[in-house]
Amino acid sequence: MLDAARALGVDLDSVCGGRGICGRCQVTVGSRPGIEARASRLSPPAATETDYHARRPLGEGRRLGCAALIVDDVAIDVPADSQVHRQVVRKRAGVDALPVDPVVRLHYIEVIEPDLASPTGDLERVQEALSEQWQLRGLSVLPYVLQRLQTTLRKGEWKVTVAVRDEAEIIGIWPGFRDLALGAAFDVGSTTIAGHLCDLLTGAVLASSGRMNPQIGFGEDLMSRVSYVMMNEGGAERLTGVVRSAIDDLVGELVEAAGVERTDILELTVVGNPIMHHLVLGLDPRELGTAPFALVTTSALHTPAASLGLSVHPGARVYTLPCIAGHVGADAAGAVLSEGPHRRDDLQLLVDVGTNAELVLGNRDRLLAASSPTGPAFEGAQISSGQRAAPGAIERVRVDKETLEPRFQIIGQEQWSDEQGFDPSVVTGICGSGIIEVIAELFLAGVIAADGTIVERPGSDRVVARERTFSYVLSEEPPIEITQNDVRAIQLAKAALHAGARLLMDHYGVDQVDQIRLAGAFGSHIDPMYAMVLGMIPDCDLARVSAAGNAAGVGAMMALLSGVARREIEGVALRVEKIETAVEPRFQEHFVAAMAIPHKTDPYVELAKVVDLPARAESLERRRRKR
Ligand code: FES
């Protein structure tokens, strides 16, 4: 069966090369018109199959493709778990299906023993076995493998399993048969680092974990970290050191959770914004702090894991996805890979909101990318009672349009503030999604005018005078107010984001997009409707605006599990047109128009179909009255 599958180019897996050891070649007898399913169309189970079955029972009707002989016309079904290029359903990691086609593969070989008559080296006989048994030729070998080659061959009695990377290099060797090859994918964000441990052979996610990026101690946002590097001798090395050891600690957590060894990890992938990308790789990020934001390289890189201080298998490499431009990094490349705007016919706007919003617009014909300097306001910085999204932060807000009484929900508590059991003592502040909701709600209630001014509301003790402006009292105890400055900070951030998107739309020649995907932790947390009421994103059918989850992290996992995915994103990254917002005169124009809520001139027709937007004139009238 296995021979027939190979001859026909059918996708049937094998690690042991047809020796009845690995069990990857399982097939079932199927039926086709004129060929009914009958077990007798294959030879009776051979000794290798019964041996295998005694060790690991084969499922109902399953046969080992390498042992079963074809004795009659037969239709064969190859189950998904026996395919080399399979799709693995993976809900837990936030993605439906991941193609599995890893760059590191295991190959079991039986090597001819040396004798005096044919005095070739052990390596040459390993290479010969790989050539004959696996058609792998001209492989190079890592020094680490060479050093262990002779002892491993003898320990395994000339039967060994080798790990081959990219069909080009032997990166590991073990005595006897082995079918464990793991990989780890990391998304290094400026605030958090997330990691997933995956089985490279099956695509299964074995463990996931995350932790804060310890670089936060050197500056909350990216630019303050670059400033730290600029102002402190050895600053880059320190930032590199702490982020690498955080990744290494995460590796420890992941292997412990999965009950495996660090040395089982043979391949890793990393995505991150350009500054994180540079710091993880030990590259100087200073050029990224000022225009023209030149990267050391935009190419995908393959770096020995040991050189990044990661204790995993000595032959493991770290693949970093390509960066797209100075401010659009490997994290955006990961998001593109996972979201696939380049695989679509309709026009997708992919937005990853952080200190810098990374924006990608396009479809299979054309892709454009830009970043917009939103600043840290969406992360709760620059907001009077702002904080990062953490337990105790207000994340959802509703405001009664008549009484202006608020109700809110905090991270870590299910009850809303007006429900029984709500504990106000744990409220610590308001995070980005909360501030977006409260400002949007206040706009819908007429408390905030289209130009962002908080207007007086006689008779309400929720709107209070503070020097020459007004504030909205969201909570009395603990005191949390939405000040005029808070609204301004959010207006500036959202105008930058909106203007970036508009600029891409200008370049594409459209004034409407078909679909908007909000990526990243923050993007996944905000309510698309409120984001649109505020005018963070362009007008679009609300049903087609949705959260993309951790798209960058999913992209890192796709690149971990599939060489095809790597080639895909490397090709796509090359053809993305980069738009530099800083040098575009129209950016400023769009920015000014986008300061209004939701926008100065765009009527937001789609949004108005589902949300009762205050009449523009009325808001302006209120403002005039206030003056
Ligand atoms: S190929 Fe390994 S058991 Fe059949």
XYZ file of C-alpha atoms and ligand atoms in Angstrom:
631
model
C 0.000 0.000 0.000
C 2.684 2.480 1.039
C 4.646 1.786 -2.155
C 1.497 2.321 -4.234
C 0.744 5.546 -2.403
C 4.248 6.820 -3.059
C 4.127 5.821 -6.718
C 0.821 7.653 -7.135
C 1.911 10.694 -5.133
C -0.780 10.066 -2.503
C -0.230 11.908 0.747
C 0.465 9.034 3.209
C 2.717 9.639 6.214
C 5.625 7.514 7.459
C 8.370 8.116 9.995
C 9.831 4.607 10.177
C 10.142 4.152 6.424
C 7.692 1.230 6.245
C 9.016 -0.900 9.070
C 5.791 -1.263 11.013
C 7.094 0.831 13.918
C 5.610 4.329 13.674
C 1.970 3.593 12.819
C 1.687 6.775 10.759
C 0.730 4.979 7.540
C -2.717 3.772 8.637
C -5.379 3.390 5.966
C -8.870 1.928 5.692
C -10.539 0.058 2.870
C -13.134 2.274 1.250
C -15.564 1.896 -1.604
C -15.978 3.531 -4.988
C -18.504 2.902 -7.778
C -17.918 -0.690 -8.880
C -15.557 -1.493 -5.987
C -17.288 -2.367 -2.786
C -15.447 -2.186 0.552
C -14.148 -5.639 1.408
C -11.282 -6.309 3.814
C -10.193 -9.256 1.674
C -9.048 -6.883 -1.059
C -5.915 -6.482 1.067
C -3.686 -9.293 2.368
C -4.472 -10.657 5.845
C -2.692 -8.751 8.663
C 1.034 -9.458 8.559
C 3.237 -10.162 11.572
C 4.435 -6.528 11.690
C 0.803 -5.398 11.942
C -0.159 -7.822 14.676
C 3.007 -6.843 16.578
C 2.147 -3.180 16.201
C -1.473 -3.836 17.170
C -0.305 -5.577 20.357
C 1.690 -2.456 21.297
C -0.765 0.226 20.161
C -4.159 -1.092 19.100
C -5.125 -0.112 15.569
C -8.578 1.416 15.244
C -11.532 -0.463 13.750
C -10.850 -1.405 10.127
C -7.418 0.222 10.140
C -4.412 -1.348 8.423
C -0.765 -0.366 8.287
C -0.173 0.836 4.758
C 3.420 -0.380 4.877
C 2.373 -3.950 5.763
C -0.830 -4.463 3.772
C -0.447 -5.945 0.298
C -2.966 -5.211 -2.433
C -4.495 -8.480 -3.659
C -7.465 -7.157 -5.642
C -8.850 -3.889 -7.043
C -9.300 -1.787 -3.966
C -10.341 1.723 -2.950
C -8.316 3.095 -0.065
C -9.207 5.930 2.281
C -6.379 7.856 3.920
C -7.622 9.236 7.245
C -6.626 12.833 8.026
C -4.252 11.719 10.774
C -2.258 9.646 8.274
C -1.679 12.519 5.880
C 1.605 14.403 5.826
C -0.106 17.627 4.784
C -3.056 17.626 7.068
C -5.387 20.250 8.452
C -5.671 20.142 12.191
C -8.739 21.569 13.836
C -7.535 23.677 16.677
C -10.178 25.685 18.461
C -8.199 26.155 21.651
C -5.566 28.311 20.019
C -8.278 30.422 18.426
C -7.982 29.072 14.929
C -10.111 26.625 13.009
C -7.529 24.722 11.066
C -3.771 24.765 10.740
C -1.988 23.174 7.816
C 0.675 20.755 9.094
C 3.750 20.385 6.956
C 6.685 21.055 9.293
C 10.202 21.922 8.152
C 11.665 19.454 10.651
C 10.907 15.804 9.985
C 12.013 12.597 11.676
C 13.377 9.706 9.636
C 14.136 6.267 11.008
C 17.024 4.555 9.219
C 18.932 1.325 9.387
C 22.596 1.927 8.703
C 25.082 -0.580 7.316
C 27.746 -1.443 9.867
C 31.329 -0.573 8.945
C 33.767 -3.298 8.078
C 37.370 -3.474 7.054
C 36.460 -4.124 3.424
C 34.505 -0.856 2.993
C 36.150 1.731 5.214
C 33.720 4.650 4.722
C 32.896 6.998 7.604
C 29.834 6.525 9.758
C 28.377 9.799 8.493
C 28.708 8.684 4.887
C 26.825 5.471 5.698
C 24.098 7.497 7.461
C 23.848 9.698 4.375
C 23.694 6.639 2.173
C 20.878 5.188 4.296
C 18.963 8.485 4.082
C 19.439 8.538 0.356
C 18.339 4.941 -0.173
C 15.595 4.739 2.401
C 14.217 8.285 2.221
C 15.521 9.711 -1.086
C 17.189 12.527 0.880
C 20.473 13.485 -0.733
C 23.298 15.942 -0.129
C 22.368 16.637 3.491
C 24.709 18.681 5.628
C 25.142 17.912 9.289
C 25.420 20.034 12.396
C 28.655 19.708 14.417
C 26.520 18.703 17.421
C 25.217 15.695 15.511
C 28.692 14.742 14.284
C 29.976 14.703 17.831
C 27.289 12.210 18.849
C 27.102 10.229 15.653
C 29.287 7.272 16.526
C 28.010 6.667 20.056
C 24.384 7.021 18.929
C 24.812 4.584 16.032
C 26.359 1.985 18.280
C 23.859 2.541 21.064
C 21.021 2.063 18.606
C 22.716 -0.978 17.079
C 22.827 0.822 13.727
C 19.183 1.778 13.876
C 18.687 5.499 14.507
C 16.187 8.272 13.989
C 17.470 11.504 12.529
C 15.776 14.906 12.437
C 16.179 16.636 9.091
C 15.442 20.318 8.650
C 14.193 21.630 5.303
C 15.331 18.403 3.622
C 18.823 19.889 3.768
C 20.411 19.451 7.180
C 20.633 16.767 9.844
C 19.937 18.567 13.118
C 19.435 15.683 15.542
C 20.043 11.975 16.003
C 18.640 9.455 18.506
C 19.260 5.727 18.960
C 16.450 3.481 17.727
C 13.010 4.673 16.723
C 11.638 7.994 17.915
C 8.493 9.837 16.976
C 8.550 12.894 19.192
C 9.364 16.223 17.578
C 8.070 19.367 19.218
C 8.092 23.034 18.334
C 7.251 26.257 20.121
C 5.730 29.440 18.719
C 6.084 32.793 20.475
C 4.318 36.088 20.036
C 6.475 38.685 21.714
C 4.365 41.747 22.370
C 5.552 44.877 24.121
C 3.264 44.078 27.073
C 2.870 40.308 27.036
C 4.623 37.278 25.597
C 2.527 34.277 24.612
C 3.859 30.832 23.752
C 2.395 27.618 22.383
C 4.033 24.210 22.444
C 3.067 22.084 19.455
C 3.639 18.536 18.261
C 5.349 19.001 14.894
C 4.177 15.624 13.677
C 0.483 15.970 14.420
C -0.010 19.726 14.788
C -1.529 19.249 18.255
C -1.099 22.166 20.660
C 0.240 20.550 23.838
C 0.427 23.613 26.067
C -0.061 27.376 25.941
C 1.193 29.966 28.361
C 1.848 33.669 28.653
C 3.574 36.182 30.860
C 4.292 39.884 31.053
C 7.185 41.178 29.008
C 9.752 42.125 31.686
C 10.932 44.989 29.464
C 7.991 46.915 30.910
C 10.366 47.764 33.758
C 12.391 49.782 31.212
C 9.450 51.701 29.741
C 5.726 51.155 29.264
C 5.612 51.734 25.552
C 7.921 50.943 22.693
C 9.326 54.404 22.169
C 10.290 54.743 25.808
C 12.228 51.514 25.480
C 14.032 52.830 22.419
C 14.810 55.991 24.412
C 16.169 53.797 27.186
C 18.489 52.159 24.666
C 19.551 55.561 23.323
C 20.279 57.009 26.722
C 21.858 54.066 28.516
C 25.109 52.393 27.660
C 24.408 48.672 27.282
C 20.654 49.333 27.320
C 19.934 47.219 24.234
C 21.811 44.270 25.727
C 19.815 44.552 28.931
C 16.475 44.647 27.097
C 17.587 41.717 24.945
C 18.674 39.759 28.008
C 15.401 40.128 29.897
C 13.153 39.298 26.947
C 15.213 36.244 26.026
C 15.154 34.927 29.556
C 11.380 35.496 29.711
C 11.004 33.393 26.547
C 13.285 30.744 28.024
C 11.240 30.696 31.239
C 8.104 30.281 29.142
C 9.746 27.329 27.384
C 10.254 25.821 30.841
C 6.600 26.370 31.746
C 5.379 24.888 28.484
C 7.455 21.700 28.682
C 6.534 21.229 32.311
C 2.846 21.599 31.531
C 3.120 19.053 28.715
C 5.376 16.651 30.661
C 8.138 16.703 28.043
C 11.796 17.753 27.924
C 13.247 21.030 26.723
C 15.418 19.031 24.303
C 12.291 17.660 22.618
C 11.851 21.136 21.051
C 13.459 21.081 17.621
C 12.096 24.267 16.063
C 10.758 27.617 17.249
C 9.094 30.611 15.663
C 8.876 34.194 16.858
C 6.702 37.106 15.792
C 6.837 40.596 17.220
C 6.695 44.230 16.276
C 9.926 45.520 14.701
C 11.399 46.693 18.004
C 10.627 43.428 19.804
C 11.870 41.507 16.781
C 15.194 43.378 16.872
C 15.617 43.086 20.619
C 14.937 39.333 20.683
C 17.506 38.849 17.938
C 20.011 41.108 19.696
C 19.838 43.745 16.944
C 20.163 47.428 17.742
C 16.672 49.013 17.610
C 17.835 52.642 17.630
C 17.223 53.259 13.924
C 13.589 52.272 14.498
C 13.153 55.221 16.839
C 13.464 57.887 14.151
C 12.503 58.343 10.505
C 13.026 56.632 8.105
C 12.700 53.739 10.612
C 15.202 51.479 8.878
C 15.171 47.826 9.893
C 18.401 45.845 10.021
C 16.637 43.364 7.751
C 13.086 42.686 6.611
C 13.851 39.076 5.669
C 12.764 35.988 7.565
C 15.674 34.662 9.618
C 16.744 31.246 10.867
C 18.825 31.677 14.021
C 20.305 28.899 16.196
C 18.186 28.796 19.369
C 21.309 28.389 21.487
C 22.646 31.726 20.219
C 19.503 33.398 21.606
C 20.128 31.814 24.998
C 17.238 29.366 24.705
C 17.777 25.950 26.266
C 16.081 23.597 23.883
C 17.496 20.927 21.559
C 21.036 21.981 20.513
C 20.125 21.701 16.836
C 16.943 23.792 17.119
C 16.540 26.986 15.155
C 14.343 30.001 15.676
C 12.477 31.168 12.603
C 11.467 34.816 12.737
C 8.796 35.813 10.256
C 9.678 38.599 7.839
C 9.014 42.203 8.793
C 6.954 44.209 6.347
C 8.248 47.734 7.008
C 9.865 49.923 9.654
C 6.730 50.022 11.752
C 4.913 47.014 10.408
C 6.645 44.034 11.850
C 6.764 40.269 11.953
C 3.630 40.402 14.120
C 1.743 42.010 11.234
C 3.213 39.373 8.918
C 1.883 36.716 11.308
C -1.535 38.362 11.322
C -1.554 38.513 7.515
C -0.592 34.846 7.322
C -3.370 33.867 9.678
C -6.078 36.210 8.378
C -5.117 35.817 4.737
C -6.299 39.066 3.103
C -4.116 38.000 0.156
C -6.261 34.889 -0.236
C -9.520 36.859 -0.490
C -11.457 38.507 -3.286
C -13.164 41.114 -1.122
C -11.318 43.998 0.464
C -10.170 43.376 4.022
C -8.810 45.917 6.467
C -6.735 44.231 9.135
C -6.049 46.403 12.161
C -3.725 45.504 15.017
C -4.128 48.143 17.676
C -1.271 48.800 20.026
C 1.016 51.727 20.746
C 1.347 51.778 17.015
C -1.598 50.587 15.005
C -0.463 48.266 12.244
C -2.795 48.359 9.274
C -3.005 46.113 6.249
C -5.557 46.654 3.492
C -6.108 44.559 0.436
C -7.101 41.354 -1.248
C -5.542 38.844 -3.612
C -4.727 41.578 -6.165
C -2.947 44.068 -4.002
C -1.879 44.581 -0.382
C -0.983 47.863 1.303
C 0.415 48.351 4.794
C 1.023 51.279 7.088
C 1.372 52.030 10.724
C -0.186 54.864 12.621
C 1.203 56.496 15.748
C -1.795 55.951 18.028
C 0.249 56.302 21.203
C -0.482 54.414 24.405
C -3.927 55.956 25.185
C -5.764 52.804 24.053
C -3.693 50.880 26.561
C -4.945 53.112 29.360
C -1.867 55.341 29.519
C -2.450 59.143 29.338
C -5.946 58.584 30.768
C -6.549 60.064 34.232
C -7.877 56.830 35.731
C -6.453 54.628 33.004
C -4.713 51.328 33.483
C -3.738 48.247 31.530
C -6.356 45.554 31.034
C -6.002 43.657 34.308
C -8.356 42.464 37.071
C -10.166 45.445 38.568
C -10.200 47.510 35.357
C -13.547 48.731 34.039
C -13.903 47.176 30.602
C -17.578 47.578 29.683
C -19.738 50.679 30.248
C -23.370 51.563 29.568
C -24.817 55.020 30.195
C -28.542 55.659 30.546
C -29.364 58.294 27.933
C -31.914 60.041 30.133
C -30.484 59.896 33.638
C -26.828 59.555 32.575
C -26.439 56.896 35.279
C -23.668 54.456 34.346
C -23.374 50.740 34.834
C -20.119 48.973 34.216
C -18.346 45.673 34.358
C -14.809 45.040 35.468
C -12.268 42.438 34.449
C -12.430 39.511 36.842
C -16.053 39.952 37.981
C -19.110 38.732 36.163
C -21.688 41.008 37.720
C -22.368 44.462 36.358
C -22.014 47.315 38.838
C -25.799 47.519 39.342
C -26.215 43.803 39.957
C -26.298 41.992 43.267
C -22.957 40.690 44.442
C -20.904 43.349 42.679
C -17.944 44.351 44.809
C -16.961 48.002 44.133
C -13.910 47.750 46.368
C -11.974 45.838 43.688
C -12.368 48.538 41.023
C -8.916 49.917 40.237
C -9.329 52.029 37.096
C -10.467 51.895 33.490
C -8.757 50.085 30.629
C -8.744 50.837 26.895
C -11.958 49.031 25.987
C -13.738 50.686 28.915
C -12.651 54.166 27.932
C -13.749 53.570 24.348
C -17.180 52.405 25.504
C -17.744 55.217 27.964
C -16.790 57.910 25.464
C -18.930 56.340 22.750
C -21.870 55.972 25.163
C -21.495 59.589 26.295
C -21.463 60.670 22.671
C -24.651 58.686 22.020
C -26.196 60.257 25.127
C -25.321 63.735 23.912
C -22.894 64.442 26.781
C -19.950 64.533 24.420
C -20.361 66.635 21.296
C -19.112 65.599 17.878
C -16.002 67.711 18.386
C -15.230 65.868 21.629
C -16.288 68.561 24.062
C -17.950 67.378 27.269
C -21.040 69.580 27.483
C -22.786 70.772 30.590
C -25.948 68.904 31.614
C -27.866 71.103 34.074
C -29.575 69.045 36.747
C -27.251 66.061 36.418
C -24.648 65.420 39.077
C -22.822 63.081 36.705
C -21.428 65.948 34.631
C -19.345 68.162 36.864
C -17.356 71.343 36.246
C -13.601 70.994 36.565
C -11.842 74.320 36.101
C -12.723 75.437 32.571
C -14.054 72.095 31.341
C -16.469 69.371 32.431
C -15.894 65.808 33.531
C -18.190 62.815 33.656
C -18.311 60.956 36.978
C -18.227 57.273 36.123
C -17.753 56.115 39.693
C -17.890 58.006 42.957
C -16.181 55.375 45.063
C -13.499 54.793 44.005
C -13.535 58.131 42.185
C -13.206 57.617 38.449
C -13.893 60.542 36.164
C -13.719 60.889 32.421
C -12.039 64.237 31.930
C -11.875 66.490 28.917
C -8.206 65.566 28.595
C -9.087 61.864 28.553
C -11.489 62.466 25.678
C -8.826 64.456 23.823
C -6.222 61.703 24.293
C -8.624 59.128 22.872
C -9.588 61.458 20.024
C -5.937 61.869 19.061
C -5.347 58.114 19.171
C -8.464 57.224 17.212
C -7.885 59.977 14.668
C -4.398 58.591 13.996
C -5.813 55.103 13.528
C -8.629 56.284 11.287
C -6.318 58.503 9.233
C -3.936 55.589 8.639
C -6.805 53.444 7.372
C -8.081 56.285 5.145
C -4.651 56.766 3.668
C -4.494 53.121 2.676
C -7.991 53.394 1.195
C -6.877 56.467 -0.803
C -3.927 54.558 -2.179
C -6.137 51.639 -3.039
C -8.669 53.991 -4.642
C -11.710 53.023 -2.556
C -13.857 54.774 0.007
C -15.362 51.655 1.528
C -13.923 48.352 2.718
C -15.800 45.042 2.718
C -14.536 43.603 5.958
C -12.647 44.808 9.027
C -10.754 42.469 11.344
C -9.512 43.763 14.681
C -6.446 41.810 15.776
C -4.371 41.673 18.926
C -5.375 41.461 22.564
C -6.921 44.932 22.547
C -8.545 44.538 19.146
C -10.154 41.337 20.344
C -11.433 42.992 23.446
C -13.097 46.087 22.059
C -16.670 46.028 20.951
C -16.656 46.693 17.175
C -19.775 48.816 17.457
C -18.245 51.203 19.979
C -15.004 51.321 17.991
C -17.086 52.459 15.047
C -19.248 54.914 16.988
C -16.033 56.537 18.077
C -14.792 56.512 14.476
C -11.647 54.504 15.224
C -12.293 52.533 12.086
C -13.952 53.523 8.806
C -17.650 52.984 8.259
C -18.460 49.407 7.305
C -21.322 46.928 7.574
C -21.135 46.145 11.307
C -21.862 42.490 10.652
C -18.562 42.388 8.796
C -16.446 43.891 11.573
C -15.070 41.306 13.982
C -12.266 40.369 16.322
C -9.429 38.335 14.874
C -8.091 37.077 18.209
C -4.370 36.723 18.542
C -3.832 36.654 14.792
C -0.077 37.261 15.068
C 0.341 34.318 17.456
C -1.701 32.067 15.204
C 0.533 33.149 12.312
C 3.587 32.152 14.376
C 2.016 28.743 14.933
C 1.219 28.343 11.243
C 4.833 29.126 10.387
C 5.956 26.623 13.023
C 3.857 23.836 11.587
C 4.206 24.502 7.895
C 7.019 25.225 5.488
C 4.403 26.104 2.874
C 3.062 28.798 5.217
C 6.594 30.218 5.571
C 7.079 30.448 1.840
C 3.639 32.015 1.531
C 4.287 34.830 3.995
C 7.812 35.439 2.718
C 6.362 35.931 -0.766
C 3.490 38.091 0.440
C 5.759 40.312 2.571
C 7.790 41.128 -0.520
C 4.815 42.339 -2.487
C 3.126 44.441 0.197
C 3.186 48.128 -0.755
C 4.388 50.142 2.215
C 2.803 53.502 2.858
C 4.734 55.781 5.183
C 2.166 57.865 7.041
C 4.776 60.366 8.290
C 5.560 61.672 4.821
C 2.039 61.659 3.383
C 0.542 65.179 3.314
C -2.978 63.708 3.196
C -2.437 61.961 6.516
C -2.712 65.286 8.344
C -5.893 66.174 6.458
C -7.469 62.828 7.319
C -6.280 63.167 10.884
C -8.011 66.519 11.366
C -11.272 65.243 9.876
C -11.096 62.116 12.031
C -10.795 64.078 15.276
C -14.591 64.513 15.241
C -16.794 61.723 16.591
C -17.313 59.615 14.596
C -15.958 61.803 11.761
C -16.216 65.367 10.521
C -17.578 64.647 7.071
C -18.237 60.913 6.738
C -21.927 60.320 7.600
C -21.246 56.692 8.665
C -24.249 55.476 6.720
C -23.701 51.806 7.591
C -23.330 52.540 11.284
C -26.401 54.778 11.263
C -28.473 51.771 10.099
C -27.944 50.063 13.456
C -27.113 52.858 15.882
C -29.069 55.994 16.642
C -26.345 58.562 16.020
C -27.019 62.018 17.501
C -27.834 64.573 14.847
C -24.671 66.446 14.101
C -26.305 69.872 14.144
C -27.747 69.230 17.576
C -24.355 68.447 19.071
C -22.876 71.554 17.540
C -25.759 73.587 18.887
C -25.037 72.301 22.398
C -21.467 73.361 22.010
C -22.462 76.843 20.940
C -24.813 77.117 23.907
C -21.990 76.144 26.224
C -19.786 78.869 24.847
S 5.337 3.465 7.813
Fe 5.751 3.283 9.892
S 4.354 1.780 10.503
Fe 4.005 1.916 8.433
